[in-house]
Coordinates of C-alpha atoms and ligand atoms in Angstrom, one line a residue:
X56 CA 336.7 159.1 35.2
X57 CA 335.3 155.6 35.2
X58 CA 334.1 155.5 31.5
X59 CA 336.5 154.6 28.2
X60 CA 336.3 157.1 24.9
X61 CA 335.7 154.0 23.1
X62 CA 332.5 152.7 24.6
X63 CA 331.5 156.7 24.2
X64 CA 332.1 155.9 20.4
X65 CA 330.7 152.7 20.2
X66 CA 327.5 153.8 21.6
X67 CA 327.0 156.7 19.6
X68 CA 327.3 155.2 16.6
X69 CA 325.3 151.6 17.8
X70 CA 322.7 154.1 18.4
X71 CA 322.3 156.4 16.0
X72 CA 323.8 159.4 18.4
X73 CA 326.7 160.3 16.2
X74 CA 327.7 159.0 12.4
X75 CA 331.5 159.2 10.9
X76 CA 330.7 161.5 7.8
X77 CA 330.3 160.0 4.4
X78 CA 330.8 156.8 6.1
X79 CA 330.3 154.7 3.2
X80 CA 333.5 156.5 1.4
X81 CA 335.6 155.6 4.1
X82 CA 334.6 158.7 6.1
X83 CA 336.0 162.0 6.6
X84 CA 338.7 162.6 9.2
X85 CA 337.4 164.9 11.8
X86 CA 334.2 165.5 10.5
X87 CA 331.1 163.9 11.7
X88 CA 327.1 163.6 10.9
X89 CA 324.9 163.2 14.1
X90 CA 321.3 161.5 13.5
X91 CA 318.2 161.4 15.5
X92 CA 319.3 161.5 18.8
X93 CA 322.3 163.3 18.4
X94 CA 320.1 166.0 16.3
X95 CA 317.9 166.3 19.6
X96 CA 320.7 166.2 22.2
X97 CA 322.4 169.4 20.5
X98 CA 318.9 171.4 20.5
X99 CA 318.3 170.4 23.9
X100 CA 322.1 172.0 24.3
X101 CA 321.3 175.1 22.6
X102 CA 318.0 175.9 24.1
X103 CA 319.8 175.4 27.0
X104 CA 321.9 177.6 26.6
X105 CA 320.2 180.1 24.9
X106 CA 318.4 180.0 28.4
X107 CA 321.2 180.5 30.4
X108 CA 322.8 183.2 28.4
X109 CA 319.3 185.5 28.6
X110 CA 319.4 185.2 32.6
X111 CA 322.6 186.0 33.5
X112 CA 322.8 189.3 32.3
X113 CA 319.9 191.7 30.8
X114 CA 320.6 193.2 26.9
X115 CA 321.5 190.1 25.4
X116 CA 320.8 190.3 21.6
X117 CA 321.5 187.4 18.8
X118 CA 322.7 187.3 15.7
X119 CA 323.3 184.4 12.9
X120 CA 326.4 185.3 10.6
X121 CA 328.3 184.5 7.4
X122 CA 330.7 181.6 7.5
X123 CA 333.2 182.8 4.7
X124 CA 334.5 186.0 5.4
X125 CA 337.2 188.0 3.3
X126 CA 340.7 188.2 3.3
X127 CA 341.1 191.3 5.1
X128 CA 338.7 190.6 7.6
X129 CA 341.0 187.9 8.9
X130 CA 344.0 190.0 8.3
X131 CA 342.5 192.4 10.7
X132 CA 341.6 190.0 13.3
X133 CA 345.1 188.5 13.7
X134 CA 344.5 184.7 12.1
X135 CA 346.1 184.9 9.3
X136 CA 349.1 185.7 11.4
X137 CA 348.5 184.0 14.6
X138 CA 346.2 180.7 13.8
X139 CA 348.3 178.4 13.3
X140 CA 350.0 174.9 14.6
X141 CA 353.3 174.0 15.0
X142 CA 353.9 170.7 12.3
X143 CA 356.1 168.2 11.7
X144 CA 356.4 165.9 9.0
X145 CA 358.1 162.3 8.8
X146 CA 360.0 161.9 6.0
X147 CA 360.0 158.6 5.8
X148 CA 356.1 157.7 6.1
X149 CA 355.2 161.2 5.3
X150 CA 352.8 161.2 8.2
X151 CA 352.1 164.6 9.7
X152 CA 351.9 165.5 13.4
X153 CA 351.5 168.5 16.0
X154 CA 354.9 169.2 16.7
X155 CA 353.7 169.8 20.7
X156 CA 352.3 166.4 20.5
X157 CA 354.7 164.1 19.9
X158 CA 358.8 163.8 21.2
X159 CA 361.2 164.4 18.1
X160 CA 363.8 162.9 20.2
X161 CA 362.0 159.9 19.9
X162 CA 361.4 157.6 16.5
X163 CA 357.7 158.2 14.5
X164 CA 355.4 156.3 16.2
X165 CA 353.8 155.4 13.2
X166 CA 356.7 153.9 11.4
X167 CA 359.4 153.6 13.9
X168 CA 361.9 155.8 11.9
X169 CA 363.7 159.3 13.1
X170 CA 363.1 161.2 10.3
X171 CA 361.6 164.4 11.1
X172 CA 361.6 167.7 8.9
X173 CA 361.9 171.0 10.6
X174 CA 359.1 172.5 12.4
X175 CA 356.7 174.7 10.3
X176 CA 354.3 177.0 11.3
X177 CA 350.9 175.5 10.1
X178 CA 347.8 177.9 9.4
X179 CA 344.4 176.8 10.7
X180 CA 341.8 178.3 8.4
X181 CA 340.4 176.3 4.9
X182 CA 341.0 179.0 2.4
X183 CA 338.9 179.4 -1.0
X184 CA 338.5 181.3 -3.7
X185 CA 334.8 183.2 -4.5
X186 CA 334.1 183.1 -8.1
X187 CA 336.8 182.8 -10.8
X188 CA 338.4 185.7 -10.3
X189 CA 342.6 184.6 -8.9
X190 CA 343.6 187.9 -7.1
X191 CA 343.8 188.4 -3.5
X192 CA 340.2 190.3 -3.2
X193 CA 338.8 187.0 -3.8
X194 CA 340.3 184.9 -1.0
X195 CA 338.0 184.1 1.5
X196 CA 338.1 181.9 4.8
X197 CA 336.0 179.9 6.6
X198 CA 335.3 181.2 9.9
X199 CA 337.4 179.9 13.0
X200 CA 335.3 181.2 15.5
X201 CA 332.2 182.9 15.1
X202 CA 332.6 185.9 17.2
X203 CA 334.3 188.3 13.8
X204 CA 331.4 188.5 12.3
X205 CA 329.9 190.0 15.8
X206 CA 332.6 192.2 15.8
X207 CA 332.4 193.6 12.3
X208 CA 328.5 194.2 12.7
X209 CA 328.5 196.2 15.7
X210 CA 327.9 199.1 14.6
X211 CA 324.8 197.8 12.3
X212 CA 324.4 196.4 15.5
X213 CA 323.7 199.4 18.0
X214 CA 322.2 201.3 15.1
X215 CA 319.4 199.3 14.6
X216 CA 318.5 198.1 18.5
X217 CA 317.9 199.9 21.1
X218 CA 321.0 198.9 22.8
X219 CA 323.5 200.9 25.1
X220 CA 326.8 199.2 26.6
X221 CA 327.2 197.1 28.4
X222 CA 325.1 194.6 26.4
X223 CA 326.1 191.3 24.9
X224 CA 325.5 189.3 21.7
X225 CA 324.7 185.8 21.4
X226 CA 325.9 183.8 18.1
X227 CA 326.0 179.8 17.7
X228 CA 327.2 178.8 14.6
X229 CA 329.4 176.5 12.6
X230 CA 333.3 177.1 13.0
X231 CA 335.9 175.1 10.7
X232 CA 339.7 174.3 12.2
X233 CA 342.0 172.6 10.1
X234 CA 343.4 170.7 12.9
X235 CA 346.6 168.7 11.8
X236 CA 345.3 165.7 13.7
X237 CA 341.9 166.3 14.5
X238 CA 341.1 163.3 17.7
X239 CA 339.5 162.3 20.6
X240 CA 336.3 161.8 19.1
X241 CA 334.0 165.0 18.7
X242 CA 336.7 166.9 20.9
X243 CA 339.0 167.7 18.0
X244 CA 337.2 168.2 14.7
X245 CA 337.7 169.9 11.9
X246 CA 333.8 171.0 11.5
X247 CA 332.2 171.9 14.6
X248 CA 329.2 173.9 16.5
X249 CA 330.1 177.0 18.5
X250 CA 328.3 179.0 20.9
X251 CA 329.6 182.1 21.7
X252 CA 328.4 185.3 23.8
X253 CA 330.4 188.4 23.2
X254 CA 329.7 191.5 26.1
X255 CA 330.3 194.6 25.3
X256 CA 331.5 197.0 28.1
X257 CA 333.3 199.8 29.4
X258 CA 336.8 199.4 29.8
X259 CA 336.6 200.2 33.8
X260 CA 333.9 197.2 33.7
X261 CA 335.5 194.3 33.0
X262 CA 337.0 193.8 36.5
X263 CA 333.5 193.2 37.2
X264 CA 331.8 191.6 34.9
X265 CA 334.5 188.8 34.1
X266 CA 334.2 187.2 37.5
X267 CA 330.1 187.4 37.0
X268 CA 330.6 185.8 33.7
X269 CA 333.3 183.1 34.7
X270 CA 330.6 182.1 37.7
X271 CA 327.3 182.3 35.8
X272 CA 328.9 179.8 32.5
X273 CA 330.3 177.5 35.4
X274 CA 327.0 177.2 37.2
X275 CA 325.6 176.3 33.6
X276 CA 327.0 172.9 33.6
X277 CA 325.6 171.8 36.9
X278 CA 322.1 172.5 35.6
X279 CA 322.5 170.5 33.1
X280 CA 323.2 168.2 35.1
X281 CA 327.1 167.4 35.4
X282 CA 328.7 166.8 38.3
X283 CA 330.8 169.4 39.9
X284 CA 333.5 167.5 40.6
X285 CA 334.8 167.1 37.2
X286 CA 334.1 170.3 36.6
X287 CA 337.6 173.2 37.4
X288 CA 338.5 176.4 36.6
X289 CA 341.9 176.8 34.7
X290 CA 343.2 181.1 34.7
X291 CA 345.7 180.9 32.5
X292 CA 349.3 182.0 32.8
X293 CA 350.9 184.9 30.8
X294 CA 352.5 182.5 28.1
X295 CA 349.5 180.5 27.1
X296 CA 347.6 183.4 26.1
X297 CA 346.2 184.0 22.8
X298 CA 346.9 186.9 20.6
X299 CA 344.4 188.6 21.2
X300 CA 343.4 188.5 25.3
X301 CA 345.0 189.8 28.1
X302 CA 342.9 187.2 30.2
X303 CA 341.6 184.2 30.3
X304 CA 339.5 181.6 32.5
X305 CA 339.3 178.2 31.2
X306 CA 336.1 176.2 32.0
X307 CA 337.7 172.5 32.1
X308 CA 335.4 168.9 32.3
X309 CA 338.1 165.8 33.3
X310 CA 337.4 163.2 30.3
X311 CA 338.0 159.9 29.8
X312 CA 341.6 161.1 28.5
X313 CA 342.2 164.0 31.2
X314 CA 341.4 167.5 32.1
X315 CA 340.6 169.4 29.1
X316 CA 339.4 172.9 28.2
X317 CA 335.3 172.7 27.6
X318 CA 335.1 176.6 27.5
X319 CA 336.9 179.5 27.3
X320 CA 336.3 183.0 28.8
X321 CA 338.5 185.7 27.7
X322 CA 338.9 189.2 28.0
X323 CA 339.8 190.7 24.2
X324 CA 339.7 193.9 25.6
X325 CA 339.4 196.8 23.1
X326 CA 341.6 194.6 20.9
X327 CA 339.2 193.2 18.1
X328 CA 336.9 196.7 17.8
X329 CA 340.3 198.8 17.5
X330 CA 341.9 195.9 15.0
X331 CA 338.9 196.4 13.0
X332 CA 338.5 200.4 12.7
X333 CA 341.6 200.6 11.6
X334 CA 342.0 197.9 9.4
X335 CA 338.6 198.8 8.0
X336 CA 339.3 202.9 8.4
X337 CA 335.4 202.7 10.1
X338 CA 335.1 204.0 13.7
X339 CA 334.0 201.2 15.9
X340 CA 334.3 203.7 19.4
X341 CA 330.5 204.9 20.7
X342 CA 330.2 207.8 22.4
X343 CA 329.9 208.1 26.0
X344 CA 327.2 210.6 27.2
X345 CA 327.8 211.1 30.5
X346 CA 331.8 211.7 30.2
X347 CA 331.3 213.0 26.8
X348 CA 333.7 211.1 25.0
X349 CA 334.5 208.5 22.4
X350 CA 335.9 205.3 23.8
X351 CA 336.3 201.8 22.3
X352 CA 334.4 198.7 23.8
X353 CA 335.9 195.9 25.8
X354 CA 334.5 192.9 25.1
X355 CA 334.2 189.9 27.5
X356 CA 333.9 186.7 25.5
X357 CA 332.3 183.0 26.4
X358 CA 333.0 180.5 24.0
X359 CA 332.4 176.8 23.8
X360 CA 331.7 173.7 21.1
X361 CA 328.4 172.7 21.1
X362 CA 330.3 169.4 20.1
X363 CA 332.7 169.5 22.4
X364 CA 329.5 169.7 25.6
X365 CA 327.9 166.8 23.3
X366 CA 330.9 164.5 24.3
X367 CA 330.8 166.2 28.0
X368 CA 327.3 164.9 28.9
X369 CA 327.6 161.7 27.0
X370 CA 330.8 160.6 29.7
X371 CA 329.7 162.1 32.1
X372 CA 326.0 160.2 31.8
X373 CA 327.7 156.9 30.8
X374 CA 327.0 154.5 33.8
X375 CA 327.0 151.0 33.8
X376 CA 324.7 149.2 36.5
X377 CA 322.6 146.0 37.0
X378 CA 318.9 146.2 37.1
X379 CA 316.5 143.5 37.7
X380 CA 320.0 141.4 38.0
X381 CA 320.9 142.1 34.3
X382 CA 323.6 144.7 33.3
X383 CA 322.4 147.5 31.8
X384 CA 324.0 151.0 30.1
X385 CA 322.4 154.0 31.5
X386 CA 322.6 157.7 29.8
X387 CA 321.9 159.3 33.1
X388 CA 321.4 162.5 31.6
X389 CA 319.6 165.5 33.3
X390 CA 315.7 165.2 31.9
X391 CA 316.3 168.5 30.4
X392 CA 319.1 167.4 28.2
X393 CA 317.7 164.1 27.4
X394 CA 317.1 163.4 23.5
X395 CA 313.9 161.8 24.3
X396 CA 311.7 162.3 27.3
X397 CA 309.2 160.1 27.2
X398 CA 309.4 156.3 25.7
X399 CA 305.5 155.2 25.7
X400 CA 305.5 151.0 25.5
X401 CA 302.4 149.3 24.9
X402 CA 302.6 146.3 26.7
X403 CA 301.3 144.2 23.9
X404 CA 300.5 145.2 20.2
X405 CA 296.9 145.3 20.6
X406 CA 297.0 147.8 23.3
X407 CA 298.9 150.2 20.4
X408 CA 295.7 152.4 19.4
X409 CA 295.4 153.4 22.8
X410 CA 298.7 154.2 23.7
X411 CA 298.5 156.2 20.2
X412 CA 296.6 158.8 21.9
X413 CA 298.9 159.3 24.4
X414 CA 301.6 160.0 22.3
X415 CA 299.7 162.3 19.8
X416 CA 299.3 164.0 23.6
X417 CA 302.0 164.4 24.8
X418 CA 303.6 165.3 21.1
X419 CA 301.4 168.2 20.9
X420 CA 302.7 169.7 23.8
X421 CA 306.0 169.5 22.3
X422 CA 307.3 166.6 24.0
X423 CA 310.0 164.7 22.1
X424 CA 308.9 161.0 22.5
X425 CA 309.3 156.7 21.1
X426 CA 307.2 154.4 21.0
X427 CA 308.4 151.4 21.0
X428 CA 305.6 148.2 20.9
X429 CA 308.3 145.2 20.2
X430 CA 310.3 143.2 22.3
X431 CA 309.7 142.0 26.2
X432 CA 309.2 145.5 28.1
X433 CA 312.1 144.5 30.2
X434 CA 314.2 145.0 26.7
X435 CA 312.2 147.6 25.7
X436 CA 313.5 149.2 29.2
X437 CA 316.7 148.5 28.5
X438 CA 316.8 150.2 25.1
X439 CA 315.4 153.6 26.6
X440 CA 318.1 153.0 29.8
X441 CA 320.8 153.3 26.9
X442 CA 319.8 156.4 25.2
X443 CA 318.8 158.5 28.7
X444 CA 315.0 158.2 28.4
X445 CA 314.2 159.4 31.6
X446 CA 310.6 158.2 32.0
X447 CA 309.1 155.3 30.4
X448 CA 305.3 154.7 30.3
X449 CA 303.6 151.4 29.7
X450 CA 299.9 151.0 28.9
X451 CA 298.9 147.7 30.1
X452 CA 295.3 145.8 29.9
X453 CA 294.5 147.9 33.6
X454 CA 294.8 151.0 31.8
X455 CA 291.8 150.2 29.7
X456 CA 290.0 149.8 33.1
X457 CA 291.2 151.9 35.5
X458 CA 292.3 155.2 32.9
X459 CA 296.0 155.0 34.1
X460 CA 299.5 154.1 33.0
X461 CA 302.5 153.1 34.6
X462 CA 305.2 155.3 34.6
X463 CA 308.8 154.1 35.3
X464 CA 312.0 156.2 36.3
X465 CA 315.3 155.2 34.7
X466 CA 317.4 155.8 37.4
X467 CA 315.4 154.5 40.8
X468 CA 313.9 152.3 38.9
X469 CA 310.6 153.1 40.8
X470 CA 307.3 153.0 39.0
X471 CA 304.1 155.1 39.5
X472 CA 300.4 154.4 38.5
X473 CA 299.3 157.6 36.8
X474 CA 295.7 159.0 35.9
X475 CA 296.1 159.1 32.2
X476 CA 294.9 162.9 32.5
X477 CA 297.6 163.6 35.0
X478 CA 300.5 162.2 32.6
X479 CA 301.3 166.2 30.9
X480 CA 301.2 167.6 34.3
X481 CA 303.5 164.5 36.3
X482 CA 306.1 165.2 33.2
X483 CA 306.4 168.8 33.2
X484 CA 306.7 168.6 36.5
X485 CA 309.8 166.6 36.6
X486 CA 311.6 167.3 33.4
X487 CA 312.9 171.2 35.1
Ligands
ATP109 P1 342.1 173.9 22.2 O1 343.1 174.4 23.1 O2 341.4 172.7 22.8 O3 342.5 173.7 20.8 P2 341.3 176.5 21.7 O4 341.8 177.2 22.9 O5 341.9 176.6 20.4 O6 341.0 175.0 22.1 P3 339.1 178.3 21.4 O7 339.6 179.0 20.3 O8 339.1 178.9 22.8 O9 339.7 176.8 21.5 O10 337.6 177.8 21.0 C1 336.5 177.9 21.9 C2 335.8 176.6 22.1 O11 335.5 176.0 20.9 C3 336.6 175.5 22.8 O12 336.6 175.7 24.2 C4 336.0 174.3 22.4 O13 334.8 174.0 23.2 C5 335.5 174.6 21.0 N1 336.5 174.1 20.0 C6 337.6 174.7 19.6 N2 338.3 173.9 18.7 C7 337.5 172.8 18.5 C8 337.6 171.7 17.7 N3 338.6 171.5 16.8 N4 336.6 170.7 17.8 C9 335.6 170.9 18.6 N5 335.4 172.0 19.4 C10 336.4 172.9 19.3

């Protein structure tokens, strides 16, 4: 990985990609704003996903659920038992740490002393209160993971779409981790983005379906552009199974500071439908026509942090090159991902009004665009190289006679002279 997490950083915040939240208080540890660009990047990651989930199986339905969810909700699901982190403390600096993340043979490596406390099992999940009320009915969580609240709906679910298994159901949502030392940028936060598909099945199906599923979310990241070889595929061993999977398929991207899961795929099995019905004494099983029978779903889940992919295309995009014999930072992002897709640069202010139109345009078609009128266009170039604008188009005093534009391309470099009724067409073309 040729890149460093800290020029990552230092562009996103230089730029307006990613801000530390409530900055101005001295921020909050592993929770972070994202501005402008960083707004568009993660739509761009959505929709693209969004896209990729509809064609890789048929039956894929959404849903947009609750972030607090009750006590005996999470009971059921296994995270008030299981979601937790080993932690140690240090006595002596009172620091705390992720007992697998550090050596207590050594000394703290904050404050150079050996004084560690036992290990303690450290639950996950922000806990609140609703209302005034103190007794346990009132507890509530913030959701880990978005995929309970799936769960707990499907039978509102198949009663009110047409649906039969197998089928899936598409959330992405916010998901809140407690994380004792939340790092590594937007890998480890304690607020974050997930998008998660959860597919219904019989249980004879999932031999099938979890090979299709590990393949089609794999092939996902190459069309958005990253490069397969930092891309692997981690099945993981008996021991380093969660609670509640019998397998599981790790999607991995190699950053700056090694291979590390981007996505999981996991086969819950019946698990989180049978937790469920009898924790909440409603049947979750459907009936199956054909063997006339009840049966419980298996489910086949994708997960991944919309976050954590943010941080996967801005290293892998990161690329440092000359042009025109000055050093430049390019964002070689896929057009598709790109936050902006078209930078239209008068090449002097009095040429603005015209390029105006262009940009109303091109707007209006639902292109997101800058225009940028100050500075030499070599700087202006240079600006757009360091976000990922993929094309940028100048109007220049020719383009008053001759109805066309330039149209630079921010990796070869190689510019175009294009009809100014052309310009819609030449971009859709090449932003697939
Ligand atoms: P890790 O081993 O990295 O802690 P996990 O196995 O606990 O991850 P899952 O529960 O499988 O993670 O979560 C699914 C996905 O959600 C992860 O693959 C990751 O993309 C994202 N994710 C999980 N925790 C965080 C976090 N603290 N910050 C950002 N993204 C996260």
């Amino acid at each position: 990985m040729s890149t460093s997490l800290e020029k990552i950083v230092a562009l996103c915040k230089r730029r307006g990609f990613v801000y530390q939240s409530a900055d101005i208080y001295g921020g909050l540890n592993g929770v972070y704003d994202f501005g402008h660009l960083g707004f568009l990047l993660k739509q761009n990651i959505k929709r693209y996903w969004i896209q990729s989930i509809l064609t890789t199986q048929p039956n894929i339905l959404f849903m947009d659920g609750a972030i607090l969810g009750p006590h005996a909700m999470w009971e059921a699901s296994g995270h008030t038992q299981n979601f937790h982190d080993p932690l140690v403390d240090c006595t002596n600096c009172k620091r705390r740490f992720r007992a697998d993340d550090i050596d207590l043979a050594k000394v703290c490596p904050v404050c150079g002393k050996k004084a560690w406390t036992e290990i303690r099992q450290f639950n996950m999940m922000f806990k609140t209160n609703l209302g005034a009320v103190a007794d346990e009915s009132a507890i509530a969580y913030l959701r880990p993971e978005t995929a309970q609240s799936i769960y707990v709906n499907f039978k509102n679910i198949i009663s009110t779409n047409r649906v039969k298994i197998p089928f899936g159901v598409a959330q992405i949502g916010k998901a809140f981790r407690n994380e004792i030392t939340p790092k590594q940028f937007l890998f480890r936060m304690r607020e974050f983005e997930q998008m998660e598909m959860e597919w219904f099945c019989k249980p004879e199906e999932t031999d099938k379906y979890f090979p299709e599923w590990v393949n089609a979310r794999q092939e996902f990241y190459t069309t958005l552009g990253i490069k397969k070889e930092h891309i692997r595929l981690h099945p993981h061993a008996k021991e380093e199974l969660s609670h509640y999977s019998s397998r599981t398929t790790d999607i991995e991207y190699e950053f700056p500071f090694g291979w590390k899961e981007l996505e999981g795929i996991a086969d819950r099995g019946d698990f989180d439908l049978t937790q469920h019905s009898k924790h909440s004494g409603k049947d979750l099983a459907v009936y199956d026509d054909e063997a006339k029978k009840s049966y419980t779903p298996h489910i086949i889940e994708s997960s991944v942090g919309v976050d954590r992919l943010f941080l996967t295309l801005m290293c892998d995009a990161y690329t440092e090159d000359v042009a025109d014999g000055e050093e430049r930072i390019r964002l070689a992002f896929s057009p598709r991902v790109a936050p902006i897709k078209v930078a239209i640069l008068p090449l002097v202010k009095n040429l603005s009004d015209s390029a105006r139109k262009i940009y109303t345009h091109l707007a209006s078609h639902g292109l997101m665009l800058d225009f940028d009128e100050s500075g030499s266009i070599g700087k202006r170039y240079r600006r757009q190289d360091e976000i990922g604008t993929p094309f940028c188009l100048t109007y220049d005093f020719q383009s008053q006679e001759d109805n066309a534009v330039t149209i630079r391309d921010r990796d070869t470099m190689q510019q175009e002279r294009v009809s100014t009724d052309q310009i819609l067409e030449y971009i859709m073309r090449r932003l697939v």
